[in-house]
Short mmCIF file of N, CA and C and ligand atoms in Angstrom, two decimals:
data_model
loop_
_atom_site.label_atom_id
_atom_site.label_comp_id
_atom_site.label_asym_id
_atom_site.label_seq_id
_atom_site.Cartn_x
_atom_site.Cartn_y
_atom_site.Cartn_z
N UNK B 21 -16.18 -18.08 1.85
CA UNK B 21 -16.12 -16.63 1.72
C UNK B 21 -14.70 -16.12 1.97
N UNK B 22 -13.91 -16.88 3.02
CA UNK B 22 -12.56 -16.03 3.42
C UNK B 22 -12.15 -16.53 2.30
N UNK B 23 -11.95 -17.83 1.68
CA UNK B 23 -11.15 -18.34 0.21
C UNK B 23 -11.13 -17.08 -0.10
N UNK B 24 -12.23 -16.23 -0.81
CA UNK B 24 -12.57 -15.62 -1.66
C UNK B 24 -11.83 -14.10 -1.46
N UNK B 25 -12.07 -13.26 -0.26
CA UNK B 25 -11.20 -12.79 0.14
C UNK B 25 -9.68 -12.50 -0.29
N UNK B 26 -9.25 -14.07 0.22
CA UNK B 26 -7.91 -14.16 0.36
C UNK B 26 -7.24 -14.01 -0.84
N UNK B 27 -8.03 -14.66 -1.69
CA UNK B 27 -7.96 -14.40 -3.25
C UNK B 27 -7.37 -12.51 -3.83
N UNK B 28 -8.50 -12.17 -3.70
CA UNK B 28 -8.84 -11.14 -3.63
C UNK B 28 -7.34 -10.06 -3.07
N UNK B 29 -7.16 -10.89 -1.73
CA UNK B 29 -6.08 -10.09 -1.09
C UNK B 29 -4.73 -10.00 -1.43
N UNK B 30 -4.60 -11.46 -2.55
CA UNK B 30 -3.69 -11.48 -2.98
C UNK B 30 -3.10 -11.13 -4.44
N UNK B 31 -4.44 -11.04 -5.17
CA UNK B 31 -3.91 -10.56 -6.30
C UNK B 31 -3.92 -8.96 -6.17
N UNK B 32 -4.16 -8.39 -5.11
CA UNK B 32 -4.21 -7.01 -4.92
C UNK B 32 -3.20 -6.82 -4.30
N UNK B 33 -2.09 -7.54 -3.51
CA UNK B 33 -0.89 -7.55 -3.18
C UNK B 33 0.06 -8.08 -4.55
N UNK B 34 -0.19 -8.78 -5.16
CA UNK B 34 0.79 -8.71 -6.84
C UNK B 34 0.78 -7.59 -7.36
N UNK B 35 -0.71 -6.80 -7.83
CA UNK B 35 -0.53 -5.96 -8.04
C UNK B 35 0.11 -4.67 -7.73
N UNK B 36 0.08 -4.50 -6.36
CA UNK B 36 0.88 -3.28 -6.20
C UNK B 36 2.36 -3.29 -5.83
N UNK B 37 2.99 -4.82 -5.49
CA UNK B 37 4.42 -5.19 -5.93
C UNK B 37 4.59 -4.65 -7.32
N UNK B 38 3.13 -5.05 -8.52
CA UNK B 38 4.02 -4.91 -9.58
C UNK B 38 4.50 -3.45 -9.82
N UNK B 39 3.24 -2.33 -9.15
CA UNK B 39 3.37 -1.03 -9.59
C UNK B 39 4.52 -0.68 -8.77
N UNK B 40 4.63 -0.89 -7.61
CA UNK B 40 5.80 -0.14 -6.65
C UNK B 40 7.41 -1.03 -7.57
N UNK B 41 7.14 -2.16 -8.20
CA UNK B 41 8.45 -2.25 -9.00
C UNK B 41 8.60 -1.54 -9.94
N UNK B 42 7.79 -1.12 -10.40
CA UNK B 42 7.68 -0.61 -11.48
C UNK B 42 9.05 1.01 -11.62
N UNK B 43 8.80 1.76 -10.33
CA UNK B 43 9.18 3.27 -9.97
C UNK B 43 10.24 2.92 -8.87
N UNK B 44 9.92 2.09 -8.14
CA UNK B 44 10.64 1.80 -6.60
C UNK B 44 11.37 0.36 -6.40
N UNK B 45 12.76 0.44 -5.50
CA UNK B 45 13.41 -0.81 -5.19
C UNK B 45 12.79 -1.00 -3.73
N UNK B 46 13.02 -2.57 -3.76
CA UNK B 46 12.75 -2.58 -2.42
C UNK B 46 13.75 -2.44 -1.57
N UNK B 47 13.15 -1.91 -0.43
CA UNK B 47 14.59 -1.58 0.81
C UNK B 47 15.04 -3.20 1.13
N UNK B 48 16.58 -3.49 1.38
CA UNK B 48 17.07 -4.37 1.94
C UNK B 48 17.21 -4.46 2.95
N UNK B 49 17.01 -2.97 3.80
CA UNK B 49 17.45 -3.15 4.99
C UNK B 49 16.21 -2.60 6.19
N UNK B 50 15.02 -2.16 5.72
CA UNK B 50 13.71 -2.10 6.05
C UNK B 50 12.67 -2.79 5.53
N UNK B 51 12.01 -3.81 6.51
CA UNK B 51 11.26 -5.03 5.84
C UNK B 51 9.91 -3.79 5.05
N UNK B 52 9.50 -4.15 4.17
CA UNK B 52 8.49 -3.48 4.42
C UNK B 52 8.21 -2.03 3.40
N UNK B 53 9.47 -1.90 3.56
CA UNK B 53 9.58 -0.61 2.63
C UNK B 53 10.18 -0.28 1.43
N UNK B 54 9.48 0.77 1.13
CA UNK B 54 10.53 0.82 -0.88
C UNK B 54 10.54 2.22 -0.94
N UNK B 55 11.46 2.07 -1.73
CA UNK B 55 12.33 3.61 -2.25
C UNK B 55 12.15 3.97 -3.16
N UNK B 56 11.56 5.12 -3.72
CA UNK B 56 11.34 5.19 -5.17
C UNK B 56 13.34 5.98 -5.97
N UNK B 57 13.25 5.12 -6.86
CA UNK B 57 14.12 5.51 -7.52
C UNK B 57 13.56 7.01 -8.08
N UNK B 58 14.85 7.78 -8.42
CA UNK B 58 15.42 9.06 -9.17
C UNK B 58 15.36 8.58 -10.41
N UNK B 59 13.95 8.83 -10.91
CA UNK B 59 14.28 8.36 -12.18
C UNK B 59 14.27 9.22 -13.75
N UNK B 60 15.34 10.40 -13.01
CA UNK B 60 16.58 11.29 -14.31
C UNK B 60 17.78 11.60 -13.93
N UNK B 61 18.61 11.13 -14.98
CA UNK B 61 19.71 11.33 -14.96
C UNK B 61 20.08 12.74 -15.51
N UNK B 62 21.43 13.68 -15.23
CA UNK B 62 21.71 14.44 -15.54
C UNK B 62 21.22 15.64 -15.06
N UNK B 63 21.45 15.94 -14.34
CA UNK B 63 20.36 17.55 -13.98
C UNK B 63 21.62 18.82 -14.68
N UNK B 64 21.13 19.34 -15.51
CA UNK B 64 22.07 20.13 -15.88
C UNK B 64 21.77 21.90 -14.77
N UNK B 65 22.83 22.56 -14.64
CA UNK B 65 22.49 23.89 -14.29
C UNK B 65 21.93 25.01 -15.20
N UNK B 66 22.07 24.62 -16.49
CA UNK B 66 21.76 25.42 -17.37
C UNK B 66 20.02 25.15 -17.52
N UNK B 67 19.03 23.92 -17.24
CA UNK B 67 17.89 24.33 -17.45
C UNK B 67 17.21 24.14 -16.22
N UNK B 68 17.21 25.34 -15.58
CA UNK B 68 16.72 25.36 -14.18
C UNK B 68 15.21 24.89 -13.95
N UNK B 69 14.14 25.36 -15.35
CA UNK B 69 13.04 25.14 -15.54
C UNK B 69 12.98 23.37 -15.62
N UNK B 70 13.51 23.12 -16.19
CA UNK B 70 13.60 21.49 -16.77
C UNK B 70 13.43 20.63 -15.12
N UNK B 71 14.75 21.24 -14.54
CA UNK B 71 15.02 20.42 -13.08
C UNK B 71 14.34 20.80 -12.10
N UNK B 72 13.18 22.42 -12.02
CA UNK B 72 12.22 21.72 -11.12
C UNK B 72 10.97 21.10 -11.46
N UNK B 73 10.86 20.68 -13.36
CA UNK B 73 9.48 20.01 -13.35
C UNK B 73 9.98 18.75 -12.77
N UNK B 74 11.15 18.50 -13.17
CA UNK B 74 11.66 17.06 -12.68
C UNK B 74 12.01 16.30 -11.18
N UNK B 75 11.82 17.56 -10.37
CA UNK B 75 11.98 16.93 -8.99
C UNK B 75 11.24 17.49 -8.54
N UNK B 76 9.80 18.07 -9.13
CA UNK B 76 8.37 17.93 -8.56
C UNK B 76 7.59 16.47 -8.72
N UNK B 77 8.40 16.15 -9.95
CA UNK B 77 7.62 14.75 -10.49
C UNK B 77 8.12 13.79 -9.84
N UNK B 78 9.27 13.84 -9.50
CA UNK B 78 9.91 13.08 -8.22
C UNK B 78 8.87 12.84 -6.82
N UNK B 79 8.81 14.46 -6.45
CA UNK B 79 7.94 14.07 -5.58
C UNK B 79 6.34 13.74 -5.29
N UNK B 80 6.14 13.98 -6.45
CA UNK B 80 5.03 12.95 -6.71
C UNK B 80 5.18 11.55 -6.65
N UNK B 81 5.82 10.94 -7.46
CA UNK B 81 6.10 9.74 -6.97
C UNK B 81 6.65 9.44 -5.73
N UNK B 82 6.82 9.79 -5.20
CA UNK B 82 7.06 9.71 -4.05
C UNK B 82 5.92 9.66 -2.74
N UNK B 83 4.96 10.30 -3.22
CA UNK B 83 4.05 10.09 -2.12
C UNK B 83 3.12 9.12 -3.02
N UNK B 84 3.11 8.56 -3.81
CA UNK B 84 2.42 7.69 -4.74
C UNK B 84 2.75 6.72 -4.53
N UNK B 85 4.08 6.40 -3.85
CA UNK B 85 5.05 5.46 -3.39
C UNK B 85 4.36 4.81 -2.22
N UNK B 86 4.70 6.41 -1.39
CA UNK B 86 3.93 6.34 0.41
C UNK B 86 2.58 5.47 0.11
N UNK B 87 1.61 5.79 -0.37
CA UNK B 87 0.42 5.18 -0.70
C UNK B 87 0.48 3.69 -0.56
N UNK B 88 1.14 3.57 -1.72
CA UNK B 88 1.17 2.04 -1.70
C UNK B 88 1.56 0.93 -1.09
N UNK B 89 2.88 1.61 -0.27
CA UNK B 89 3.45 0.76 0.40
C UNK B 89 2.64 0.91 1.62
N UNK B 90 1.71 1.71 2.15
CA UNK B 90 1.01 1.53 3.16
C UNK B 90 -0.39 0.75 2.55
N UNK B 91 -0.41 0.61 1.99
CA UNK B 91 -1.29 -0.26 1.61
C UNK B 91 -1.03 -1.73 1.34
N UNK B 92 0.12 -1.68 1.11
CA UNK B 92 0.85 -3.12 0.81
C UNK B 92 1.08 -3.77 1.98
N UNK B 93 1.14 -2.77 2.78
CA UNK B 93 1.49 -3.27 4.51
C UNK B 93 0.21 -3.64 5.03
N UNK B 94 -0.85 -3.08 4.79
CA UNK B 94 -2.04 -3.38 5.72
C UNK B 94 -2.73 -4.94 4.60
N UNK B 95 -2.37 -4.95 3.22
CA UNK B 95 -2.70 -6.46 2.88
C UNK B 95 -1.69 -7.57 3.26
N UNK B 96 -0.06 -7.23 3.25
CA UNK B 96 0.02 -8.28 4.25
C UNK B 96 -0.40 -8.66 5.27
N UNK B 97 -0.89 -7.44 6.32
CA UNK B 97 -1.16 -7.79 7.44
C UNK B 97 -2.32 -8.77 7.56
N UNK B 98 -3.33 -8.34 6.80
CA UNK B 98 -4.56 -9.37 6.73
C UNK B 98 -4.10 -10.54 6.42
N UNK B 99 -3.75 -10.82 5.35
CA UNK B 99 -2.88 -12.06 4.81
C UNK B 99 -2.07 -13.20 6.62
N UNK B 100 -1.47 -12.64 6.80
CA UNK B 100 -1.24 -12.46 8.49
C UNK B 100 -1.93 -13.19 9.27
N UNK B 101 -3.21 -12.28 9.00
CA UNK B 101 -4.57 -12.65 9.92
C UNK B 101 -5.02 -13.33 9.62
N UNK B 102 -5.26 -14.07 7.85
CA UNK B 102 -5.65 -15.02 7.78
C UNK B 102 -4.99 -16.45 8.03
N UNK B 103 -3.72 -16.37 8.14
CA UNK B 103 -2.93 -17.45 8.45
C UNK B 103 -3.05 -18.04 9.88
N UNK B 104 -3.45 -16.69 10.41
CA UNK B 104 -3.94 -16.88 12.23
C UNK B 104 -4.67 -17.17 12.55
N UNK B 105 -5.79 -16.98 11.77
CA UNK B 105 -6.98 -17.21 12.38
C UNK B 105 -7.69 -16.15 12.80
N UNK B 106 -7.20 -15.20 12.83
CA UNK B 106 -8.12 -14.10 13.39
C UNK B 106 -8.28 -12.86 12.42
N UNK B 107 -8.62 -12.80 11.23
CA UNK B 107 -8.84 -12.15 10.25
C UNK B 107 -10.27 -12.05 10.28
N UNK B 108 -10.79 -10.49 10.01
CA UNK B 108 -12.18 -10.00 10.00
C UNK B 108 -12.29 -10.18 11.82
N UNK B 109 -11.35 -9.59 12.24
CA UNK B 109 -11.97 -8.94 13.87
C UNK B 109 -11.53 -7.65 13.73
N UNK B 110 -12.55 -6.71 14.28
CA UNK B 110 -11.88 -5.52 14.34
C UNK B 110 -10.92 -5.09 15.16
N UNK B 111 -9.86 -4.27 14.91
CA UNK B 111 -8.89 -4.22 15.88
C UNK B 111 -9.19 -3.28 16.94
N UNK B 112 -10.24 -2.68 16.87
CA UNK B 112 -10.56 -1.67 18.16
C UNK B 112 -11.27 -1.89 19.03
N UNK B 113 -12.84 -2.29 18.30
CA UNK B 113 -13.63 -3.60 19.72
C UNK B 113 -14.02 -4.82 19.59
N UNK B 114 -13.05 -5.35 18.80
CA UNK B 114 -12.96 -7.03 18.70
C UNK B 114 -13.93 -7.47 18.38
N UNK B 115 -15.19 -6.89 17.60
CA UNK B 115 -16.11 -7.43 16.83
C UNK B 115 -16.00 -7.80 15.71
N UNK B 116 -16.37 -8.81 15.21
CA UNK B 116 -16.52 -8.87 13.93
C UNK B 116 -16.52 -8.37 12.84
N UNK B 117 -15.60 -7.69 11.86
CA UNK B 117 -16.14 -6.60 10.97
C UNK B 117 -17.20 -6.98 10.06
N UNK B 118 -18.26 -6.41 9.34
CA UNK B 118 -19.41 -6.69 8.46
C UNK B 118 -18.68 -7.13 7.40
N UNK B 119 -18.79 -8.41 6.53
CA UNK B 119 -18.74 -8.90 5.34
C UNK B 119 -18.61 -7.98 4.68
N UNK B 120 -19.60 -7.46 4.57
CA UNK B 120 -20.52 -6.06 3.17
C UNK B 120 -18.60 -5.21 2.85
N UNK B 121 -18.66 -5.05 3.93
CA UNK B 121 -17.07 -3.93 4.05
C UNK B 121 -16.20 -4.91 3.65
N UNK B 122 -16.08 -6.06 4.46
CA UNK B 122 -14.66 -6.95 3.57
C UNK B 122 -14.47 -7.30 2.44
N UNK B 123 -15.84 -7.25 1.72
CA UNK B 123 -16.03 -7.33 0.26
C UNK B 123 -15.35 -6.33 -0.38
N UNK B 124 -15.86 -5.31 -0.07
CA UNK B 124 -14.97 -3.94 -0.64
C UNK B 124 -13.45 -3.36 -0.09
N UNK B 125 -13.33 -3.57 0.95
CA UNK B 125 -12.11 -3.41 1.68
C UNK B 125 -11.69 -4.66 2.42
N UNK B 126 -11.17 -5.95 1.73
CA UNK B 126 -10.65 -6.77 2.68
C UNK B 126 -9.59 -6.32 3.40
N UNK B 127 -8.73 -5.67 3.43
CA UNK B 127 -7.92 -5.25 3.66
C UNK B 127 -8.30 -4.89 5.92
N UNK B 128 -9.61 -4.45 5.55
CA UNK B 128 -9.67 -3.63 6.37
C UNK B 128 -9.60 -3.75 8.01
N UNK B 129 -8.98 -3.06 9.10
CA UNK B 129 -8.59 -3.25 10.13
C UNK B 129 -9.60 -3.17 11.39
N UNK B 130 -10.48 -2.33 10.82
CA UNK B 130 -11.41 -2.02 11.50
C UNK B 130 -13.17 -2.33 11.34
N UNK B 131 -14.06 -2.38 11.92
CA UNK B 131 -15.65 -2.10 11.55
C UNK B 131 -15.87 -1.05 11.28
N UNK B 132 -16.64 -1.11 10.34
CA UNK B 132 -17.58 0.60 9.94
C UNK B 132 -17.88 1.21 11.19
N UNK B 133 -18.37 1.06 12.06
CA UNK B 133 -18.82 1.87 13.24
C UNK B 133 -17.20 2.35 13.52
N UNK B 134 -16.42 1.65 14.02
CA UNK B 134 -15.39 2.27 14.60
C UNK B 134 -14.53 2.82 13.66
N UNK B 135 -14.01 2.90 12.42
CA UNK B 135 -13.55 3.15 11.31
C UNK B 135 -13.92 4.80 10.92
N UNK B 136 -15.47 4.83 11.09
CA UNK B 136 -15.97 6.43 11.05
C UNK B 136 -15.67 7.04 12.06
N UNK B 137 -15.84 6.38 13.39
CA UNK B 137 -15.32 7.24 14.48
C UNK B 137 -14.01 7.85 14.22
N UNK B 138 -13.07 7.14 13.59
CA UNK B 138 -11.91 7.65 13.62
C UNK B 138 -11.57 8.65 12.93
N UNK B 139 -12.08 8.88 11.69
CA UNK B 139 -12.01 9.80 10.84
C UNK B 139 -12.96 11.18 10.92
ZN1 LIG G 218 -15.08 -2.07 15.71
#
């Protein structure tokens, strides 16, 4: 079952390398993190309309960015955990998390019981 998982964990970590390459470099000097590139050149003063659809769309990507790379962080981390040995414990009361959930969220840090509490 963890094979399966891990599987799982990892082509879902390719994938969102590929998307965060796609818009974003990775930082060299923060493990962990990426930058989304500016991606227009030229901002002229003359089309004021033009340059704020364009650095709204910026910041969209930008929190589209945030997303992922926090997500990219919590599948390494499992990845992590599976190398340790201690993957599928919850990190709040050290139970076991339910399968059912790692199926759908391997990723995940927590058990359903404690997971809802939090939110
Ligand atoms: Zn728990």
């Amino acid at each position: 079952m963890q094979k399966q998982l891990k599987k799982s964990l990892e082509k879902e970590k390719m994938k969102l390398t590929k998307d965060l390459k796609s818009f974003a470099n990775k930082d060299t000097e923060v493990k962990g993190n990426w930058l989304t590139r500016f991606p227009f050149f030229g901002i002229s003063r003359s089309h004021d309309d033009e340059n704020a659809e364009r650095i709204e769309e910026y910041e969209n990507l930008l929190s589209v960015e945030h997303t992922l790379e926090l997500r990219l962080k919590d599948i390494n981390n499992a990845l992590e955990k599976i190398k340790n040995n201690n993957y599928g414990i919850c990190e709040k009361c050290k139970k076991e998390i339910e399968i059912k959930r790692l199926k759908i969220v391997p990723e995940a840090k927590q058990c359903l019981i404690c997971s809802k509490e939090n939110s």
